[in-house]
PDB file of C-alpha atoms in Angstrom:
ATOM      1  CA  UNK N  10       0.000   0.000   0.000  1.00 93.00           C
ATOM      2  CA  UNK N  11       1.318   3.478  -0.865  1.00 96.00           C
ATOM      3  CA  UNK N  12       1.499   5.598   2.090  1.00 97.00           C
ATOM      4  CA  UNK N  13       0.845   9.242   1.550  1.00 98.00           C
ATOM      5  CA  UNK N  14       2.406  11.533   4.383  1.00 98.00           C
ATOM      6  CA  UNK N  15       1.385  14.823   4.541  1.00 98.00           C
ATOM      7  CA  UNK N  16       2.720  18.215   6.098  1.00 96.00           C
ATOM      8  CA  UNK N  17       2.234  19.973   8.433  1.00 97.00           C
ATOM      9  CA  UNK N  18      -0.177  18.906  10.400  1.00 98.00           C
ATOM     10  CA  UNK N  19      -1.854  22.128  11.044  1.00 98.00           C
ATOM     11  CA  UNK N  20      -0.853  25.498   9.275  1.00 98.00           C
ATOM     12  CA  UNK N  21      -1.518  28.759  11.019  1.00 98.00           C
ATOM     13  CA  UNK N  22      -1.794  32.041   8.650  1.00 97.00           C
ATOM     14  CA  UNK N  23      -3.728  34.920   8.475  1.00 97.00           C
ATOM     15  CA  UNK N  24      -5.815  35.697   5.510  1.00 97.00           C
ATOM     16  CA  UNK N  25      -3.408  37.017   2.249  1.00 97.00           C
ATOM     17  CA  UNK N  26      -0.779  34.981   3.908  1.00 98.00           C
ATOM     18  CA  UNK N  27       0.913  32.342   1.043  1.00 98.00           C
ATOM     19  CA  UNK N  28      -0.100  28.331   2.016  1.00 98.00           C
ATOM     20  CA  UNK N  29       2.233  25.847   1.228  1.00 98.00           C
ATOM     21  CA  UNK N  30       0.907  22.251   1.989  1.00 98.00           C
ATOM     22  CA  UNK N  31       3.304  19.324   1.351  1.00 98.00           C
ATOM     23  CA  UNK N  32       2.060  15.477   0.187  1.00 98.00           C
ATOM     24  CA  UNK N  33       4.599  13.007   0.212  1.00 98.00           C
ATOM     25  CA  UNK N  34       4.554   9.138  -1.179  1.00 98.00           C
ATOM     26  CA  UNK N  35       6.094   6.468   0.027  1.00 98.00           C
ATOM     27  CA  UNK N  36       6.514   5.085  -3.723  1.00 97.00           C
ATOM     28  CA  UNK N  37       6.073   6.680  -7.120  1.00 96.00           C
ATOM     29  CA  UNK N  38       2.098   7.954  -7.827  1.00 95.00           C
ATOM     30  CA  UNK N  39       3.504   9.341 -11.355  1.00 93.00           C
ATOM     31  CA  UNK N  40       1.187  12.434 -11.112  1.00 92.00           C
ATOM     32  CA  UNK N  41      -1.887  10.241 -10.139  1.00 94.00           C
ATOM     33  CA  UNK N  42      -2.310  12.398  -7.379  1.00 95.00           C
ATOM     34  CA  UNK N  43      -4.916  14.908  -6.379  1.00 96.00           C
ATOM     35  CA  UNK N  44      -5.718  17.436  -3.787  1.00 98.00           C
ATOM     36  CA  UNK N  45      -9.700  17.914  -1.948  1.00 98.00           C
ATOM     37  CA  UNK N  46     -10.496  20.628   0.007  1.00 98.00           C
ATOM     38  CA  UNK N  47     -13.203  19.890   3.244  1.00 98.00           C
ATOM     39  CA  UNK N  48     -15.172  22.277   5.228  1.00 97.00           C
ATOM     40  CA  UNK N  49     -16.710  20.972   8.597  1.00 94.00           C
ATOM     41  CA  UNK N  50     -19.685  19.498   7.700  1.00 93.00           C
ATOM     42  CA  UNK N  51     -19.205  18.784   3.897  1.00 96.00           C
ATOM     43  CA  UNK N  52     -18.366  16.934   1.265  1.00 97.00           C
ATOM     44  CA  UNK N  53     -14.403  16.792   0.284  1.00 97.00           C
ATOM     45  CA  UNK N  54     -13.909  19.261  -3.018  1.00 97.00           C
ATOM     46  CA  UNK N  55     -11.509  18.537  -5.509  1.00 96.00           C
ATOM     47  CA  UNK N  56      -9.547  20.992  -6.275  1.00 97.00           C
ATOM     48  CA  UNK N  57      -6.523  19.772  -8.225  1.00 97.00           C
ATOM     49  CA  UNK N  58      -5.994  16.468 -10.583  1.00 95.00           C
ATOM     50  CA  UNK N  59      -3.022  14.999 -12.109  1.00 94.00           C
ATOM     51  CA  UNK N  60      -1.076  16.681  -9.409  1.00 96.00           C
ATOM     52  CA  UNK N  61      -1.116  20.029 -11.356  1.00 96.00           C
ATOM     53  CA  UNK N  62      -4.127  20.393 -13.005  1.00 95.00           C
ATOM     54  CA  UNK N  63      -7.178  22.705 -11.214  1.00 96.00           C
ATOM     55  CA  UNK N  64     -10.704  21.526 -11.578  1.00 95.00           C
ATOM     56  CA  UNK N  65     -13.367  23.174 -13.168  1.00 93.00           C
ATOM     57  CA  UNK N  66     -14.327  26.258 -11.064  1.00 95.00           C
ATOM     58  CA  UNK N  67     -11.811  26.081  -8.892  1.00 97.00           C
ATOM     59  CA  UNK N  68      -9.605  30.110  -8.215  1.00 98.00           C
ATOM     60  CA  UNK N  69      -6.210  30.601  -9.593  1.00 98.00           C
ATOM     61  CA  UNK N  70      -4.642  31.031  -6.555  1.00 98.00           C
ATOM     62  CA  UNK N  71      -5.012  27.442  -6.077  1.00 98.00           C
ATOM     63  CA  UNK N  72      -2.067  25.431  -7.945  1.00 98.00           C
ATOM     64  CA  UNK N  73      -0.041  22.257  -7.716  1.00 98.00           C
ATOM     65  CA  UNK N  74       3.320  20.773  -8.621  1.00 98.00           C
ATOM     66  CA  UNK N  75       5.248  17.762  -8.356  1.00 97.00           C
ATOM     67  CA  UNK N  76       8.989  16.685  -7.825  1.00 97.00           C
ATOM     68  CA  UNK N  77       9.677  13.222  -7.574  1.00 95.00           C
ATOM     69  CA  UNK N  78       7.679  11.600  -4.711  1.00 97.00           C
ATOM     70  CA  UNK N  79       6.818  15.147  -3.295  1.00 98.00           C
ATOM     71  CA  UNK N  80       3.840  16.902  -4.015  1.00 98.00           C
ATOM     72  CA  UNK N  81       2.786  20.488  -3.378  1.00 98.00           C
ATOM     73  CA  UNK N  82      -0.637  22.519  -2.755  1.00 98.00           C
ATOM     74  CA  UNK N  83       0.039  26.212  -2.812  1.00 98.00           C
ATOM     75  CA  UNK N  84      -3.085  28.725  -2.051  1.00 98.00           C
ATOM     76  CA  UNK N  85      -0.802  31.344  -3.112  1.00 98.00           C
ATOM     77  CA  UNK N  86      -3.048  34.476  -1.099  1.00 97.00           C
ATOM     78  CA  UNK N  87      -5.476  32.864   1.465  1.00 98.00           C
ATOM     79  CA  UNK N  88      -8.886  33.815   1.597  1.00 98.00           C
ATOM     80  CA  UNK N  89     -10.923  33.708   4.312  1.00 97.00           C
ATOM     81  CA  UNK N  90     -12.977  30.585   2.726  1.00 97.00           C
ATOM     82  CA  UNK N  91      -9.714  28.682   2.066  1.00 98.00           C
ATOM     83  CA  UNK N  92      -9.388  27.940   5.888  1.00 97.00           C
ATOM     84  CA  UNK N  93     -10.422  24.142   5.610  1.00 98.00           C
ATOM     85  CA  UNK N  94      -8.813  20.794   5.562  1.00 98.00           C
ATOM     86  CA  UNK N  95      -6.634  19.550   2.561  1.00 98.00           C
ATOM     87  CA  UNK N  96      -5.849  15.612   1.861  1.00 98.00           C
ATOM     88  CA  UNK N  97      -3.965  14.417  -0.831  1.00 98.00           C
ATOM     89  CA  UNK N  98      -4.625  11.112  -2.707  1.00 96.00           C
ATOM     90  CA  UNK N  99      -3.127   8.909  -4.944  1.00 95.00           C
ATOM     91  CA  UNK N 100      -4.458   6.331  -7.518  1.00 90.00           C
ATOM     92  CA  UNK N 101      -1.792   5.069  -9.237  1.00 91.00           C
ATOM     93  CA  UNK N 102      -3.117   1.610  -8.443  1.00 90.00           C
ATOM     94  CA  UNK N 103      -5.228   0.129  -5.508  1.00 90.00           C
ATOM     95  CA  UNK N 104      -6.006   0.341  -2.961  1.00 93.00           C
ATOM     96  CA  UNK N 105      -6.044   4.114  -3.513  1.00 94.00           C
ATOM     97  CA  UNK N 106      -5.167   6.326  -0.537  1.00 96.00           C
ATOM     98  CA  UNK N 107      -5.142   9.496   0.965  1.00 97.00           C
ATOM     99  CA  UNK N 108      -2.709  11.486   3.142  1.00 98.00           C
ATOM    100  CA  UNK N 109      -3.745  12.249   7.183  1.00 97.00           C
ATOM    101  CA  UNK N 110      -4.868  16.072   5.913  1.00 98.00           C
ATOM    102  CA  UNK N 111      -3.188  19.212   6.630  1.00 98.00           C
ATOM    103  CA  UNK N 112      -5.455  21.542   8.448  1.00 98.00           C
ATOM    104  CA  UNK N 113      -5.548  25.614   7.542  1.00 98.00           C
ATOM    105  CA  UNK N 114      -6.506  27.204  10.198  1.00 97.00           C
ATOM    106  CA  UNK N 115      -6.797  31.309  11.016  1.00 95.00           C
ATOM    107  CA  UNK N 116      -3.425  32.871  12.926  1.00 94.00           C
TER     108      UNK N 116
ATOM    109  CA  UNK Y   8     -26.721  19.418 -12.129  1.00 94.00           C
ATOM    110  CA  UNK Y   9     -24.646  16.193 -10.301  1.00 96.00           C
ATOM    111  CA  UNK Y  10     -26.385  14.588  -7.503  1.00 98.00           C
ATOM    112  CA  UNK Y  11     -25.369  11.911  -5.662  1.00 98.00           C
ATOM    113  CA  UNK Y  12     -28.306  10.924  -2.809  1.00 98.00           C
ATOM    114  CA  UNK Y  13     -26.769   8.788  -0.266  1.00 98.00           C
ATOM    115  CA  UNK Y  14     -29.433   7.004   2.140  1.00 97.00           C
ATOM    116  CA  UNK Y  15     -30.296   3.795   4.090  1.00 97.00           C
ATOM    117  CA  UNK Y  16     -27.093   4.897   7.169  1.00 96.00           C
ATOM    118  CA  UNK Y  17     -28.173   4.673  10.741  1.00 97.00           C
ATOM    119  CA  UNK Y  18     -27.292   2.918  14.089  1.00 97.00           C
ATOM    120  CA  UNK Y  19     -26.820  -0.829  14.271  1.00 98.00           C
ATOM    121  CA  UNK Y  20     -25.521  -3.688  16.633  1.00 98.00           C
ATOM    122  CA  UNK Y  21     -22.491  -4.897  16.272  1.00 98.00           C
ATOM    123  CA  UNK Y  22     -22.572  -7.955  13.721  1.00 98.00           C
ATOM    124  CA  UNK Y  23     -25.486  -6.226  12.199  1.00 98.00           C
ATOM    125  CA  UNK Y  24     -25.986  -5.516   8.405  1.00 98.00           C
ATOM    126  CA  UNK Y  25     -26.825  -2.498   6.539  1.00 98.00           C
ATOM    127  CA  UNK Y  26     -27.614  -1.528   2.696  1.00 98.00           C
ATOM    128  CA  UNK Y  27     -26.332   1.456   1.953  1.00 98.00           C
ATOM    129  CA  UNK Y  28     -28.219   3.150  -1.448  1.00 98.00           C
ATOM    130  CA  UNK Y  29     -26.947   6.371  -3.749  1.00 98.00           C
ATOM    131  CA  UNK Y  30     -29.320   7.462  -5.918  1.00 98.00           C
ATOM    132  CA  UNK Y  31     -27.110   9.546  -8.967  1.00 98.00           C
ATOM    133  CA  UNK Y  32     -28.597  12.317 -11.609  1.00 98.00           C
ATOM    134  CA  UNK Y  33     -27.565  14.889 -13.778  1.00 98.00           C
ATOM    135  CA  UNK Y  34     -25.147  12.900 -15.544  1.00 97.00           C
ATOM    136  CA  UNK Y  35     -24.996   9.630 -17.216  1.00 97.00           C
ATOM    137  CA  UNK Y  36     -24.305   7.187 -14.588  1.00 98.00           C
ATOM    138  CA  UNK Y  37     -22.951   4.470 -17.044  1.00 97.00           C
ATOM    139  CA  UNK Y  38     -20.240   6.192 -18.251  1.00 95.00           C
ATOM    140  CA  UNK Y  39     -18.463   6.627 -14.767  1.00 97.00           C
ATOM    141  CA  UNK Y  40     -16.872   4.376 -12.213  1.00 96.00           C
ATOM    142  CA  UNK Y  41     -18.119   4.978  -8.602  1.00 97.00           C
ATOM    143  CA  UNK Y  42     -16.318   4.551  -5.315  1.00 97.00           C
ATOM    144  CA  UNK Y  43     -17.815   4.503  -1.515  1.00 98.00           C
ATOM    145  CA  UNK Y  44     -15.602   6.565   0.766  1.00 98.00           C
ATOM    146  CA  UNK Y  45     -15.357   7.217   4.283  1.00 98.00           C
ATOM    147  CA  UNK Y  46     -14.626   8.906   7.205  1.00 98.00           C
ATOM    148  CA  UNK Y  47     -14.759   8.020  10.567  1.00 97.00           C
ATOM    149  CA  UNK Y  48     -15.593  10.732  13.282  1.00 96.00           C
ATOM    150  CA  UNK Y  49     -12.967  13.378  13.571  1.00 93.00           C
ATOM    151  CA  UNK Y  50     -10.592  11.215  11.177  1.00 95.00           C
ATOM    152  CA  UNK Y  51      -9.575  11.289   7.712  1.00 95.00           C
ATOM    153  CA  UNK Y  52     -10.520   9.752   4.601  1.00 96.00           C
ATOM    154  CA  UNK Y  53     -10.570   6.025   3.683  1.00 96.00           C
ATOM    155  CA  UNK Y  54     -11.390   4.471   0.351  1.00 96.00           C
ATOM    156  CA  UNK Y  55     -13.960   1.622   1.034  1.00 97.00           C
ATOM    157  CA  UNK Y  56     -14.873  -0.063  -2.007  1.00 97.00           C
ATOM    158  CA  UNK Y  57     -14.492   1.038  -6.072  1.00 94.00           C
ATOM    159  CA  UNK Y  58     -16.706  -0.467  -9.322  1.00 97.00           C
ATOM    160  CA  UNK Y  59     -16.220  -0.293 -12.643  1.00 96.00           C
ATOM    161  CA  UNK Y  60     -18.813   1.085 -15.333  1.00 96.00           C
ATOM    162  CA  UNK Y  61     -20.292  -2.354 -15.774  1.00 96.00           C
ATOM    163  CA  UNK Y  62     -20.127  -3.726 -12.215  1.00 95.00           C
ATOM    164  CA  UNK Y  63     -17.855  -6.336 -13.315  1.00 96.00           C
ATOM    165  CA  UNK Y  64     -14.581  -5.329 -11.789  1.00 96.00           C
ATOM    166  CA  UNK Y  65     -14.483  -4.277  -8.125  1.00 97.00           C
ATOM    167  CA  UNK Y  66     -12.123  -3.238  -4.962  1.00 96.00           C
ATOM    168  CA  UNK Y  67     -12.403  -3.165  -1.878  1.00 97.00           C
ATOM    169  CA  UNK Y  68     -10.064  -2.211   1.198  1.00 96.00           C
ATOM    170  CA  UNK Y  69      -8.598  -4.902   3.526  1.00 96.00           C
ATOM    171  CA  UNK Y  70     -10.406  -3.758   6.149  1.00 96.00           C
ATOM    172  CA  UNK Y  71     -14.115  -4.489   4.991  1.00 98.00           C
ATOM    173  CA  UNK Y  72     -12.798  -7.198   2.336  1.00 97.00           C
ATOM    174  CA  UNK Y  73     -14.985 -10.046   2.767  1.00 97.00           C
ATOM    175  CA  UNK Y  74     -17.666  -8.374   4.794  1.00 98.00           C
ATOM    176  CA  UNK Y  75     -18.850  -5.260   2.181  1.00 98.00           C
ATOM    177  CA  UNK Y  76     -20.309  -5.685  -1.155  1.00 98.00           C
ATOM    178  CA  UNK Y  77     -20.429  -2.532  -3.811  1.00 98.00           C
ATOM    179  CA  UNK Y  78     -22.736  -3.410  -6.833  1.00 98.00           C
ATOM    180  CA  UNK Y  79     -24.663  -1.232  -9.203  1.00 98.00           C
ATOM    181  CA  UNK Y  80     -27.634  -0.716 -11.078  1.00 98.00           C
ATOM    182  CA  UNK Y  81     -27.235   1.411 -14.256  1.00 98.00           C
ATOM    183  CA  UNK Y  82     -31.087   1.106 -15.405  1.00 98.00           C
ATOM    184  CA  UNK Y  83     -32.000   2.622 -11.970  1.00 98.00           C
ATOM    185  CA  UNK Y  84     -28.258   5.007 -11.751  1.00 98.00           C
ATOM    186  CA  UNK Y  85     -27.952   3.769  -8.178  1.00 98.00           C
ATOM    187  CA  UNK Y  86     -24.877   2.528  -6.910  1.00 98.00           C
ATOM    188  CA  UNK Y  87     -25.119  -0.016  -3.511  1.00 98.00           C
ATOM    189  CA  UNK Y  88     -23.036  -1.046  -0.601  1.00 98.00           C
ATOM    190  CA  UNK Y  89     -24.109  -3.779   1.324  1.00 98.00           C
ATOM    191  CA  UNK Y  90     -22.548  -4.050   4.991  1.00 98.00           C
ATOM    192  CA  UNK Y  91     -22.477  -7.517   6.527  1.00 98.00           C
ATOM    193  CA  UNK Y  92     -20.809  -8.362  10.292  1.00 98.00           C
ATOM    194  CA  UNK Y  93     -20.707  -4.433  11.385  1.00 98.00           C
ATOM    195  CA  UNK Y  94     -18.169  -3.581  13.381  1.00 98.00           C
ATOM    196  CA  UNK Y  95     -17.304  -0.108  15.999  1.00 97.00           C
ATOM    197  CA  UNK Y  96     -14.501   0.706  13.459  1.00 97.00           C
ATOM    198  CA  UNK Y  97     -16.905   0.490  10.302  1.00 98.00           C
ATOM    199  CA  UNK Y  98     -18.827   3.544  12.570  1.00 98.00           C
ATOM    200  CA  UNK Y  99     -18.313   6.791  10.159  1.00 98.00           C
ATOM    201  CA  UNK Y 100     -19.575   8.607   7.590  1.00 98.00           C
ATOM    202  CA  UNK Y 101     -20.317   6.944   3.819  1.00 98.00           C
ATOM    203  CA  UNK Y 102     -19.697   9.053   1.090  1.00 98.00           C
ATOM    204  CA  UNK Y 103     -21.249   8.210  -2.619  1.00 98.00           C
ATOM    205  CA  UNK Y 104     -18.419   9.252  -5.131  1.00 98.00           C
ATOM    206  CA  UNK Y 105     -18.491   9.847  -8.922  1.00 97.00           C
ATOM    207  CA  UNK Y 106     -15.100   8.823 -10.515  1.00 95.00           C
ATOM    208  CA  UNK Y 107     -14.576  10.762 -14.027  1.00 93.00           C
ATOM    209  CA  UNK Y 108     -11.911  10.118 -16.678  1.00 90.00           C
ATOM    210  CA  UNK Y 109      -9.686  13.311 -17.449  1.00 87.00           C
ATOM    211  CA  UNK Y 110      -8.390  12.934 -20.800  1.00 81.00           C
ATOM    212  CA  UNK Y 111      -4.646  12.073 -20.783  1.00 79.00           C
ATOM    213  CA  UNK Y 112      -4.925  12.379 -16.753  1.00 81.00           C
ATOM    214  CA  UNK Y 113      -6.837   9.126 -15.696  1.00 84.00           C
ATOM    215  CA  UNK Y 114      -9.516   9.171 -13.215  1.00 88.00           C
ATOM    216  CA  UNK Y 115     -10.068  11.381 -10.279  1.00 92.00           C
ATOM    217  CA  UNK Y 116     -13.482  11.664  -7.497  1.00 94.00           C
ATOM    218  CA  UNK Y 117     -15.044  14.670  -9.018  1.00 94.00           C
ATOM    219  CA  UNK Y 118     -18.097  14.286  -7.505  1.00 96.00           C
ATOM    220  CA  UNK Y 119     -19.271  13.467  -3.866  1.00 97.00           C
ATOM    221  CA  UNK Y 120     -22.784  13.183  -2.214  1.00 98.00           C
ATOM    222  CA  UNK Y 121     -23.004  14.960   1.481  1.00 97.00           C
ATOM    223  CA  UNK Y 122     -22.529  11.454   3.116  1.00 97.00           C
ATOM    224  CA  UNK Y 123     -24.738   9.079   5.202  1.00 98.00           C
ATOM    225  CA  UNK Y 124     -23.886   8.565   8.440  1.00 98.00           C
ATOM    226  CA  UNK Y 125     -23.417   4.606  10.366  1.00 98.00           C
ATOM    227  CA  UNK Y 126     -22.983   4.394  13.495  1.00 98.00           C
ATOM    228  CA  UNK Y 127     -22.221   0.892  15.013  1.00 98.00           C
ATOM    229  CA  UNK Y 128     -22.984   0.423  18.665  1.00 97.00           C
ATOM    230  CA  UNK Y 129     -24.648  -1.904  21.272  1.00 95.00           C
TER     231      UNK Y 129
END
């Protein structure tokens, strides 16, 4: 099973602050990796596919990238609804996984 | 638009069963593969169980392997997930998911109903 580890755990920043939210795998996902977005109480979004590509409707300010085994979410100016949980997840092959979610919360 | 109606959750003994139903529209339900996801409370994500566009290839995760069942019905677009020998750990939310193909990208949950909730308890 491919372990996705993500970090940190929680990130404190105020709103127009720059997020940077690391996914890591324990084996290669090529770029079959993608990045959700959950508010308390909802559904997980998706927000990025194919580890760089944004989903329909979802801001600019959201993009991904990929080295290697390490995998990046940046909200590049945070606004005040991007304060959420973030998983990662992989589906390269199965069983398909997730990271344990970084949480962005308010400074 | 996409919905994706989860129903049939609710409390149950352990060693109990439980059908779990999602009811899609506003897109062609045989053209997608559909997963059942969940979460347990205050916890993160787990993929329970994946089918393919016919119903004839199917996943599930170690931990209800043997005891879950995913199946589908494209003439009524309603995807299934029968739950046999319940356990505490199986207590969380279920999640009805919509897997879409993006060209040159494979196949990513685009889609996700608000969740029906199981709770497993004596």
């Amino acid at each position: 099973e491919i372990v996705l580890t993500q970090s940190p755990t929680t990130l404190s920043l105020s709103p127009g602050e720059r997020a940077t939210l690391s996914c890591r795998a324990s084996q290669s996902v090529n770029t079959y990796l993608a990045w959700y977005q959950q508010k308390p109480g909802q559904a997980p979004r998706l927000l990025i596919y194919d580890a760089s590509k944004r989903a329909t409707g979802i801001p600019a300010r959201f993009s991904g990238s990929a080295s290697g085994t390490d995998f990046t979410l940046t909200i590049s100016s945070l606004e005040p609804e991007d304060f959420a949980l973030y998983y990662c997840q992989h589906r390269v092959k199965w069983p398909f996984t997730f990271g344990g979610g970084t949480k962005v919360e308010i400074k | 638009q996409v919905q994706l109606i989860e129903s049939g959750g609710g409390l149950v003994k352990p060693g109990g069963s439980l059908r779990l139903s999602c009811a899609a529209s506003g897109f062609t339900f045989s053209d997608h593969y559909m997963s059942w996801i969940r979460q347990a409370p205050g916890k993160g994500l787990e993929w329970v169980s994946y089918i393919s566009v016919t119903g004839s290839a199917m996943y599930y995760a170690d931990s209800v392997k043997g005891r879950f069942t995913i199946s589908r019905d494209n003439a009524k677009n309603s995807l299934y997930l029968q739950m046999n020998s319940l356990r505490a750990e199986d207590t969380a939310v279920y999640y009805c998911v919509r897997e879409s193909y993006y060209d040159g990208s494979g196949y990513f949950s685009d889609s996700w109903g608000q969740g029906t909730r199981i709770t497993v308890s004596s």
